[in-house]
CSV table of C-alpha atoms in Angstrom, one decimal:
chain,number,residue,atom,x,y,z
A,1,MET,CA,2.8,97.4,12.9
A,2,ALA,CA,-0.6,97.3,11.3
A,3,PRO,CA,-3.1,94.5,12.5
A,4,ILE,CA,-3.2,91.5,10.2
A,5,ILE,CA,-6.1,91.7,8.1
A,6,PRO,CA,-7.5,89.5,5.4
A,7,ASP,CA,-6.5,90.7,1.8
A,8,GLN,CA,-9.5,91.6,0.1
A,9,THR,CA,-8.7,94.1,-2.5
A,10,PHE,CA,-7.0,93.9,-5.8
A,11,ASP,CA,-4.8,96.8,-5.2
A,12,ARG,CA,-3.0,96.3,-1.9
A,13,GLY,CA,-2.0,99.5,-0.1
A,14,GLN,CA,-5.0,101.4,-1.6
A,15,PRO,CA,-8.4,101.5,0.0
A,16,SER,CA,-11.1,99.5,-1.8
A,17,ASN,CA,-13.1,101.5,-4.3
A,18,PRO,CA,-16.3,102.3,-2.3
A,19,THR,CA,-18.4,101.7,-5.3
A,20,THR,CA,-17.4,98.0,-5.7
A,21,SER,CA,-17.3,95.1,-3.2
A,22,PRO,CA,-15.0,92.1,-2.8
A,23,SER,CA,-17.9,90.1,-4.7
A,24,ASP,CA,-17.4,92.5,-7.8
A,25,ASP,CA,-13.7,91.6,-7.7
A,26,THR,CA,-14.6,87.8,-7.8
A,27,GLU,CA,-17.2,88.4,-10.5
A,28,ARG,CA,-14.8,89.8,-12.9
A,29,CYS,CA,-12.0,87.2,-11.9
A,30,PRO,CA,-11.4,84.6,-14.7
A,31,PHE,CA,-10.0,82.2,-12.2
A,32,CYS,CA,-12.9,82.6,-9.9
A,33,ARG,CA,-15.2,81.8,-12.9
A,34,ILE,CA,-13.2,78.5,-13.4
A,35,VAL,CA,-13.4,77.8,-9.7
A,36,ASN,CA,-17.2,78.1,-9.8
A,37,LEU,CA,-17.7,75.9,-12.9
A,38,TYR,CA,-15.6,72.9,-11.9
A,39,THR,CA,-16.4,71.3,-8.6
A,40,PRO,CA,-13.9,69.3,-6.4
A,41,TYR,CA,-13.1,65.6,-7.2
A,42,ASP,CA,-11.0,63.0,-5.5
A,43,PRO,CA,-7.5,63.5,-7.3
A,44,ILE,CA,-6.8,59.7,-6.8
A,45,SER,CA,-9.8,58.7,-8.9
A,46,PRO,CA,-10.4,61.6,-11.4
A,47,PRO,CA,-13.4,61.5,-13.6
A,48,GLU,CA,-13.3,60.0,-16.9
A,49,ALA,CA,-12.4,62.4,-19.9
A,50,SER,CA,-15.9,62.3,-21.0
A,51,SER,CA,-17.4,63.3,-17.7
A,52,PRO,CA,-19.4,66.6,-17.9
A,53,LEU,CA,-17.9,67.4,-14.6
A,54,ILE,CA,-14.5,68.3,-16.3
A,55,SER,CA,-15.9,69.1,-19.7
A,56,PRO,CA,-13.6,71.8,-21.2
A,57,GLU,CA,-16.7,73.3,-22.7
A,58,LEU,CA,-18.3,74.1,-19.4
A,59,ALA,CA,-16.4,77.3,-19.7
A,60,ALA,CA,-18.3,78.4,-22.8
A,61,PRO,CA,-18.2,80.8,-24.4
A,62,GLY,CA,-14.8,81.6,-22.8
A,63,PRO,CA,-11.6,79.8,-23.6
A,64,GLU,CA,-11.8,75.9,-22.9
A,65,THR,CA,-10.5,74.9,-19.4
A,66,TYR,CA,-8.5,71.7,-19.0
A,67,VAL,CA,-8.8,70.8,-15.4
A,68,LEU,CA,-5.9,68.9,-13.9
A,69,LEU,CA,-6.8,68.7,-10.2
A,70,SER,CA,-9.6,70.1,-8.3
A,71,THR,CA,-9.7,69.7,-4.6
A,72,PRO,CA,-11.8,71.6,-1.9
A,73,VAL,CA,-8.7,74.1,-1.5
A,74,VAL,CA,-7.0,74.3,-4.8
A,75,ILE,CA,-7.5,74.0,-8.6
A,76,ALA,CA,-5.1,73.5,-11.5
A,77,PHE,CA,-5.5,73.8,-15.2
A,78,LEU,CA,-3.6,74.2,-18.4
A,79,ASP,CA,-2.5,77.7,-19.1
A,80,ILE,CA,-4.5,78.8,-22.3
A,81,MET,CA,-1.3,80.8,-23.7
A,82,PRO,CA,1.5,78.2,-22.6
A,83,LEU,CA,5.2,79.2,-22.8
A,84,SER,CA,5.9,75.6,-23.3
A,85,ARG,CA,3.8,72.4,-23.7
A,86,GLY,CA,2.4,71.4,-20.3
A,87,HIS,CA,2.5,74.9,-18.9
A,88,LEU,CA,0.0,75.0,-16.0
A,89,LEU,CA,-1.4,77.0,-13.3
A,90,VAL,CA,-2.3,76.1,-9.8
A,91,CYS,CA,-4.3,78.5,-7.3
A,92,PRO,CA,-6.6,78.5,-4.3
A,93,ARG,CA,-10.1,78.2,-4.9
A,94,ARG,CA,-10.8,81.3,-2.6
A,95,HIS,CA,-10.1,84.6,-4.3
A,96,ALA,CA,-6.8,86.2,-2.9
A,97,PRO,CA,-4.8,88.6,-5.2
A,98,LYS,CA,-1.4,87.8,-3.9
A,99,LEU,CA,0.4,84.9,-2.0
A,100,THR,CA,0.2,87.0,1.2
A,101,GLY,CA,-3.6,86.9,0.8
A,102,THR,CA,-3.7,83.0,1.1
A,103,THR,CA,-4.3,81.3,4.7
A,104,PRO,CA,-1.6,79.1,6.1
A,105,ASN,CA,-3.5,76.0,5.1
A,106,GLU,CA,-3.8,77.2,1.4
A,107,ALA,CA,-0.1,78.0,1.4
A,108,ARG,CA,0.7,74.6,2.5
A,109,GLU,CA,-1.6,72.9,0.1
A,110,LEU,CA,-0.2,74.9,-2.8
A,111,GLY,CA,3.4,73.9,-1.6
A,112,TYR,CA,2.3,70.2,-1.6
A,113,TYR,CA,0.5,70.2,-4.9
A,114,LEU,CA,3.3,72.1,-6.7
A,115,ARG,CA,5.6,69.0,-6.0
A,116,VAL,CA,2.9,66.6,-7.1
A,117,LEU,CA,2.0,68.4,-10.2
A,118,SER,CA,5.8,69.1,-11.1
A,119,ALA,CA,6.2,65.4,-11.2
A,120,ALA,CA,3.0,64.7,-12.9
A,121,VAL,CA,3.8,67.2,-15.9
A,122,GLY,CA,7.3,65.8,-16.0
A,123,ARG,CA,6.1,62.3,-16.5
A,124,ALA,CA,3.3,63.3,-19.0
A,125,THR,CA,5.7,65.4,-21.1
A,126,GLY,CA,9.0,63.7,-20.7
A,127,VAL,CA,10.7,67.0,-19.9
A,128,ASP,CA,13.1,67.0,-17.0
A,129,ASP,CA,13.5,70.6,-16.4
A,130,TRP,CA,11.0,73.1,-15.2
A,131,ASN,CA,10.3,76.6,-13.6
A,132,VAL,CA,7.9,77.3,-10.8
A,133,VAL,CA,7.0,81.0,-10.9
A,134,GLN,CA,4.4,83.1,-9.0
A,135,ASN,CA,4.0,86.9,-9.5
A,136,ASN,CA,2.6,89.4,-7.1
A,137,GLY,CA,1.6,92.8,-8.5
A,138,ALA,CA,1.8,94.7,-11.6
A,139,ALA,CA,5.7,95.4,-11.0
A,140,ALA,CA,6.1,91.8,-10.8
A,141,ALA,CA,4.3,91.1,-14.2
A,142,GLN,CA,1.2,89.6,-12.5
A,143,VAL,CA,-1.6,89.7,-15.1
A,144,VAL,CA,-4.6,87.8,-13.5
A,145,PRO,CA,-5.2,89.2,-10.0
A,146,HIS,CA,-6.1,85.9,-8.4
A,147,MET,CA,-2.9,84.4,-6.9
A,148,HIS,CA,-1.5,81.5,-9.0
A,149,TYR,CA,1.6,79.4,-9.3
A,150,HIS,CA,3.0,78.6,-12.8
A,151,ILE,CA,4.7,75.3,-13.6
A,152,ILE,CA,6.5,75.7,-16.9
A,153,PRO,CA,8.4,72.7,-18.5
A,154,ARG,CA,11.8,73.9,-20.0
A,155,PRO,CA,12.6,71.4,-22.9
A,156,GLU,CA,16.4,71.7,-23.8
A,157,ILE,CA,16.3,74.3,-26.2
A,158,ARG,CA,19.9,75.8,-26.0
A,159,ALA,CA,21.1,73.5,-28.6
A,160,GLN,CA,18.6,75.0,-31.0
A,161,GLY,CA,19.9,78.4,-30.3
A,162,ARG,CA,16.6,79.8,-28.8
A,163,TRP,CA,17.5,80.0,-25.2
A,164,SER,CA,17.6,83.7,-24.6
A,165,GLU,CA,14.5,84.1,-26.7
A,166,LYS,CA,12.5,81.8,-24.6
A,167,PHE,CA,14.0,83.1,-21.3
A,168,THR,CA,12.9,86.7,-21.9
A,169,MET,CA,10.9,88.5,-19.3
A,170,PHE,CA,8.2,86.2,-17.7
A,171,GLY,CA,5.0,86.7,-19.1
A,172,ARG,CA,6.3,88.3,-22.3
A,173,GLY,CA,8.1,85.2,-23.6
A,174,GLN,CA,7.0,83.4,-26.8
A,175,ARG,CA,3.5,82.3,-25.9
A,176,THR,CA,1.2,80.3,-28.4
A,177,ASP,CA,-2.5,79.3,-28.1
A,178,LEU,CA,-3.2,76.0,-26.5
A,179,GLU,CA,-4.6,73.5,-29.1
A,180,PRO,CA,-7.8,72.0,-27.9
A,181,GLU,CA,-6.8,68.5,-29.0
A,182,ASP,CA,-3.5,68.6,-27.3
A,183,GLY,CA,-4.9,70.2,-24.2
A,184,GLU,CA,-7.4,67.4,-23.8
A,185,ARG,CA,-4.7,64.8,-24.4
A,186,LEU,CA,-2.3,66.3,-21.9
A,187,ALA,CA,-5.1,66.8,-19.2
A,188,VAL,CA,-6.0,63.2,-19.4
A,189,SER,CA,-2.4,62.3,-19.1
A,190,ILE,CA,-1.6,64.6,-16.2
A,191,ARG,CA,-4.8,63.6,-14.2
A,192,ALA,CA,-3.7,60.1,-14.5
A,193,GLU,CA,-0.2,60.8,-13.4
A,194,VAL,CA,-1.4,62.8,-10.4
A,195,ALA,CA,-3.7,60.0,-9.3
A,196,GLU,CA,-0.8,57.3,-9.6
A,197,ILE,CA,1.6,59.7,-7.7
A,198,LEU,CA,-0.9,60.1,-4.9
A,199,GLN,CA,-1.8,56.3,-4.9
A,200,GLN,CA,2.0,55.5,-4.7
A,201,GLU,CA,2.9,57.7,-1.9
A,202,ALA,CA,-0.2,57.3,0.1
A,203,GLY,CA,1.1,56.6,3.6
A,204,ASP,CA,4.7,57.4,3.2
A,205,ASN,CA,6.8,60.5,3.0
A,206,VAL,CA,9.1,59.8,0.2
A,207,ALA,CA,10.6,61.9,-2.5
A,208,ILE,CA,9.3,61.4,-6.1
A,209,HIS,CA,11.1,61.6,-9.4
A,210,ALA,CA,9.7,63.9,-12.1
A,211,ALA,CA,10.1,61.9,-15.2
A,212,PRO,CA,12.3,58.8,-14.7
A,213,VAL,CA,10.4,57.0,-17.4
A,214,VAL,CA,8.1,58.3,-20.0
A,215,ARG,CA,5.4,55.8,-20.6
A,216,GLU,CA,4.2,57.0,-24.0
A,217,LYS,CA,5.2,59.9,-26.2
A,218,LEU,CA,2.3,62.3,-26.2
B,1,MET,CA,5.6,53.5,-14.6
B,2,ALA,CA,9.0,53.5,-12.7
B,3,PRO,CA,8.8,53.0,-9.0
B,4,ILE,CA,9.0,56.2,-6.9
B,5,ILE,CA,12.3,56.4,-5.5
B,6,PRO,CA,14.2,59.1,-3.4
B,7,ASP,CA,16.0,61.7,-5.7
B,8,GLN,CA,19.6,61.4,-4.7
B,9,THR,CA,21.6,62.6,-7.7
B,10,PHE,CA,22.4,66.0,-9.0
B,11,ASP,CA,21.8,64.8,-12.7
B,12,ARG,CA,18.3,63.3,-12.9
B,13,GLY,CA,18.0,60.8,-15.6
B,14,GLN,CA,21.7,60.0,-15.6
B,15,PRO,CA,23.0,57.2,-13.3
B,16,SER,CA,25.2,58.5,-10.4
B,17,ASN,CA,28.8,58.7,-11.1
B,18,PRO,CA,30.0,55.5,-9.6
B,19,THR,CA,33.1,57.3,-8.3
B,20,THR,CA,31.0,59.8,-6.2
B,21,SER,CA,28.4,59.2,-3.5
B,22,PRO,CA,25.5,61.3,-2.3
B,23,SER,CA,27.7,62.5,0.4
B,24,ASP,CA,30.1,63.9,-2.1
B,25,ASP,CA,27.3,65.8,-3.6
B,26,THR,CA,26.4,67.3,-0.2
B,27,GLU,CA,30.0,68.0,0.5
B,28,ARG,CA,30.2,70.0,-2.5
B,29,CYS,CA,26.9,71.9,-2.2
B,30,PRO,CA,27.1,75.5,-0.8
B,31,PHE,CA,23.6,75.3,0.7
B,32,CYS,CA,24.3,72.0,2.6
B,33,ARG,CA,27.4,73.9,4.0
B,34,ILE,CA,25.0,76.8,5.2
B,35,VAL,CA,22.6,74.1,6.7
B,36,ASN,CA,25.4,72.5,8.6
B,37,LEU,CA,26.8,75.8,10.0
B,38,TYR,CA,23.5,77.2,11.1
B,39,THR,CA,21.5,75.2,13.6
B,40,PRO,CA,17.7,75.6,13.9
B,41,TYR,CA,16.2,78.3,16.3
B,42,ASP,CA,12.6,79.1,17.2
B,43,PRO,CA,11.4,81.8,14.5
B,44,ILE,CA,9.1,83.3,17.1
B,45,SER,CA,12.0,84.3,19.3
B,46,PRO,CA,15.1,84.6,16.8
B,47,PRO,CA,18.6,85.0,18.4
B,48,GLU,CA,19.9,88.6,18.9
B,49,ALA,CA,22.0,90.0,16.1
B,50,SER,CA,25.2,89.5,18.1
B,51,SER,CA,24.6,85.8,18.8
B,52,PRO,CA,27.3,83.6,17.5
B,53,LEU,CA,24.4,81.2,16.4
B,54,ILE,CA,23.6,83.4,13.4
B,55,SER,CA,27.0,85.2,12.9
B,56,PRO,CA,27.5,85.8,9.2
B,57,GLU,CA,31.2,85.0,9.8
B,58,LEU,CA,30.3,81.4,10.7
B,59,ALA,CA,30.5,80.9,6.9
B,60,ALA,CA,34.2,82.1,6.8
B,61,PRO,CA,36.1,82.1,4.5
B,62,GLY,CA,33.1,81.8,2.0
B,63,PRO,CA,30.7,84.6,1.5
B,64,GLU,CA,28.9,85.9,4.6
B,65,THR,CA,25.5,84.3,5.3
B,66,TYR,CA,22.6,86.3,6.5
B,67,VAL,CA,20.1,83.8,8.0
B,68,LEU,CA,16.5,84.9,8.1
B,69,LEU,CA,14.7,81.7,9.3
B,70,SER,CA,16.2,78.4,10.5
B,71,THR,CA,13.8,75.5,11.4
B,72,PRO,CA,14.4,71.9,11.7
B,73,VAL,CA,13.0,71.5,8.2
B,74,VAL,CA,13.8,74.7,6.2
B,75,ILE,CA,16.3,77.5,6.3
B,76,ALA,CA,16.2,81.0,4.6
B,77,PHE,CA,18.9,83.4,4.0
B,78,LEU,CA,19.7,86.5,1.6
B,79,ASP,CA,21.0,85.9,-1.9
B,80,ILE,CA,24.6,87.0,-2.1
B,81,MET,CA,24.1,88.3,-5.5
B,82,PRO,CA,20.7,89.9,-5.2
B,83,LEU,CA,18.5,90.9,-8.2
B,84,SER,CA,16.9,93.6,-5.9
B,85,ARG,CA,17.2,94.5,-2.2
B,86,GLY,CA,15.7,91.8,0.1
B,87,HIS,CA,16.2,88.9,-2.6
B,88,LEU,CA,16.2,85.9,-0.4
B,89,LEU,CA,16.3,82.0,-0.8
B,90,VAL,CA,14.5,79.4,1.2
B,91,CYS,CA,15.2,75.7,1.0
B,92,PRO,CA,15.0,72.3,2.8
B,93,ARG,CA,17.8,71.5,5.1
B,94,ARG,CA,18.0,68.1,3.5
B,95,HIS,CA,19.7,67.9,0.3
B,96,ALA,CA,17.4,67.4,-2.8
B,97,PRO,CA,18.3,68.7,-6.2
B,98,LYS,CA,14.7,69.5,-7.5
B,99,LEU,CA,11.2,70.2,-6.1
B,100,THR,CA,10.3,66.5,-6.8
B,101,GLY,CA,13.2,65.5,-4.6
B,102,THR,CA,11.5,67.0,-1.5
B,103,THR,CA,9.1,65.2,0.8
B,104,PRO,CA,5.4,66.0,1.1
B,105,ASN,CA,6.2,67.5,4.5
B,106,GLU,CA,9.1,69.6,3.2
B,107,ALA,CA,6.9,70.8,0.2
B,108,ARG,CA,4.3,71.9,2.6
B,109,GLU,CA,6.8,73.6,5.0
B,110,LEU,CA,8.2,75.5,2.0
B,111,GLY,CA,4.8,76.4,0.8
B,112,TYR,CA,4.0,77.9,4.2
B,113,TYR,CA,7.1,79.7,4.8
B,114,LEU,CA,7.0,81.3,1.3
B,115,ARG,CA,3.9,83.2,2.4
B,116,VAL,CA,5.5,84.3,5.8
B,117,LEU,CA,8.8,85.4,4.3
B,118,SER,CA,7.0,87.2,1.4
B,119,ALA,CA,5.1,89.2,3.9
B,120,ALA,CA,8.2,89.7,6.2
B,121,VAL,CA,10.4,90.9,3.2
B,122,GLY,CA,7.5,93.2,2.0
B,123,ARG,CA,7.4,94.7,5.4
B,124,ALA,CA,11.0,95.1,5.8
B,125,THR,CA,11.6,96.7,2.5
B,126,GLY,CA,8.4,98.6,1.8
B,127,VAL,CA,8.2,97.0,-1.6
B,128,ASP,CA,4.5,95.7,-2.4
B,129,ASP,CA,5.2,93.6,-5.4
B,130,TRP,CA,7.4,90.5,-5.7
B,131,ASN,CA,8.2,87.3,-7.7
B,132,VAL,CA,8.6,83.8,-6.3
B,133,VAL,CA,10.7,81.5,-8.5
B,134,GLN,CA,11.9,78.1,-8.2
B,135,ASN,CA,14.1,76.6,-11.0
B,136,ASN,CA,14.7,72.9,-11.6
B,137,GLY,CA,17.7,71.7,-13.9
B,138,ALA,CA,20.1,73.6,-16.2
B,139,ALA,CA,17.5,74.1,-18.9
B,140,ALA,CA,15.5,76.1,-16.3
B,141,ALA,CA,18.6,78.3,-15.3
B,142,GLN,CA,19.0,76.3,-11.9
B,143,VAL,CA,22.5,77.1,-10.6
B,144,VAL,CA,22.9,75.6,-7.2
B,145,PRO,CA,21.7,71.9,-7.4
B,146,HIS,CA,20.1,72.1,-4.0
B,147,MET,CA,16.3,73.0,-4.4
B,148,HIS,CA,15.4,76.5,-3.3
B,149,TYR,CA,12.7,79.0,-3.8
B,150,HIS,CA,13.6,82.8,-4.6
B,151,ILE,CA,11.7,85.6,-3.3
B,152,ILE,CA,12.4,88.7,-5.3
B,153,PRO,CA,11.0,92.2,-4.4
B,154,ARG,CA,10.0,94.1,-7.5
B,155,PRO,CA,10.1,97.9,-6.8
B,156,GLU,CA,8.2,100.1,-9.4
B,157,ILE,CA,11.0,100.5,-11.9
B,158,ARG,CA,8.9,101.0,-15.1
B,159,ALA,CA,8.9,104.7,-14.5
B,160,GLN,CA,12.7,104.7,-14.6
B,161,GLY,CA,12.5,103.1,-17.8
B,162,ARG,CA,14.4,100.1,-16.6
B,163,TRP,CA,11.7,97.5,-16.6
B,164,SER,CA,12.8,95.3,-19.5
B,165,GLU,CA,16.4,95.5,-18.4
B,166,LYS,CA,15.4,94.1,-14.8
B,167,PHE,CA,13.3,91.4,-16.3
B,168,THR,CA,15.5,89.6,-18.4
B,169,MET,CA,16.1,86.0,-18.1
B,170,PHE,CA,15.9,84.8,-14.5
B,171,GLY,CA,19.5,84.5,-13.2
B,172,ARG,CA,21.0,86.6,-15.9
B,173,GLY,CA,19.5,89.8,-14.7
B,174,GLN,CA,21.3,92.8,-13.2
B,175,ARG,CA,22.8,91.4,-10.0
B,176,THR,CA,25.0,93.1,-7.6
B,177,ASP,CA,27.0,92.0,-4.7
B,178,LEU,CA,25.2,92.1,-1.4
B,179,GLU,CA,26.8,94.7,0.9
B,180,PRO,CA,27.5,93.3,4.4
B,181,GLU,CA,26.2,96.2,6.3
B,182,ASP,CA,23.0,96.2,4.5
B,183,GLY,CA,22.6,92.5,4.6
B,184,GLU,CA,23.0,92.6,8.5
B,185,ARG,CA,20.3,95.3,8.7
B,186,LEU,CA,18.0,93.6,6.4
B,187,ALA,CA,18.5,90.3,8.3
B,188,VAL,CA,17.6,91.8,11.6
B,189,SER,CA,14.5,93.4,10.2
B,190,ILE,CA,13.3,90.2,8.5
B,191,ARG,CA,13.8,87.9,11.3
B,192,ALA,CA,11.9,90.4,13.5
B,193,GLU,CA,8.9,90.5,11.0
B,194,VAL,CA,8.8,86.8,10.8
B,195,ALA,CA,8.6,86.6,14.6
B,196,GLU,CA,5.7,89.2,14.6
B,197,ILE,CA,3.8,87.6,11.8
B,198,LEU,CA,4.1,84.0,13.5
B,199,GLN,CA,3.2,85.6,16.9
B,200,GLN,CA,0.2,87.4,15.4
B,201,GLU,CA,-1.4,84.6,13.6
B,202,ALA,CA,-0.6,81.9,16.1
B,203,GLY,CA,-3.8,80.1,16.5
B,204,ASP,CA,-5.7,81.5,13.7
B,205,ASN,CA,-6.0,80.9,9.9
B,206,VAL,CA,-6.0,84.4,8.4
B,207,ALA,CA,-4.5,86.0,5.6
B,208,ILE,CA,-1.6,88.5,5.8
B,209,HIS,CA,-0.9,91.7,4.2
B,210,ALA,CA,2.7,92.1,2.8
B,211,ALA,CA,3.6,95.6,3.7
B,212,PRO,CA,0.5,97.6,4.9
B,213,VAL,CA,2.8,99.9,6.8
B,214,VAL,CA,6.5,100.2,6.8
B,215,ARG,CA,7.7,100.7,10.2
B,216,GLU,CA,11.0,102.4,9.4
B,217,LYS,CA,12.9,103.1,6.1
B,218,LEU,CA,15.8,100.8,6.3
């Protein structure tokens, strides 16, 4: 059995290219760029939408980033090519290509916030069903090599006869550009729902409903 | 905002059928049946394959169950209709229809063991790439209403021209029955890899490689 070593290369199983270093990997990584631009905040009292700390334009000239959660360990933001409204990503701040490159603590934190963010996006969109997906490696359709979970709301679309179309291979489905105005509105709402969920369950260990009541149609 | 309440029904958003109770739900749940048949064991020293504690036939007359991990909080076993060799499921012991029905502790434990089981199945199968998928609700293709994560190894199949075929809608792909002999062999190997991973990282907080070396071709 090979010794356990930190996962530092994009291409697992291949030796690192001796002309590059792990820092080259992170310099090229779009998620590391987001991590470096957006500092952590207390998710129970997120910044106002007008705060420069979470300004979508911090990411200029790249695509705007709509931050939903930013802790010392993990960060979540809206996918810029969503498969559905509210499609979001959550990843560790530290660069790790695959799930097996995370630390036990990062893996636990991701598991915890998947649950919180699932509930928050359900409340913010009013959509009851959703998928959680995490792809490791090219054969698994991974595109950005900084490990991340997707949360993808699934509105009831079978009635519209579009089910099979939307459930094609993950990452190759019908994706559309995120509209900045809607991104901003969704991000404000999801940050507020995250705060409310964390406040409500502080101290207890209870299960949470995803979207029992939609407060406002967004 | 509706109060946070435990998620106890299969059909979220609809009132429970007054003629049934939560216990009816768990009596009908195939994963609760597995939970009740297989008691927890220390994953660092799993039972021998011959132990009656993990006998696949405990589940008779139902499909045989190949247990990979069994703690007081979570249980993992091979999918009986795998999308690929090593396709496994991990779920909380307590019945909860969706991810939002888990407790914070369950959500963290699931996050932690997803990482360990990903590494273990990678080592046992020699497959470097994999997907983690978790479906919530009928519109998201959830079939068994006891929340569970899938870990699905993805062998390099593009070279064989079968990529699009295998990556069709999740849950409707090419699935085949699990062969009992192979199930037993895989389960022995994955339980041993889980034990070795947990032993090796006991006490530290390091990242793990999925499959740096395949010890034996299974």
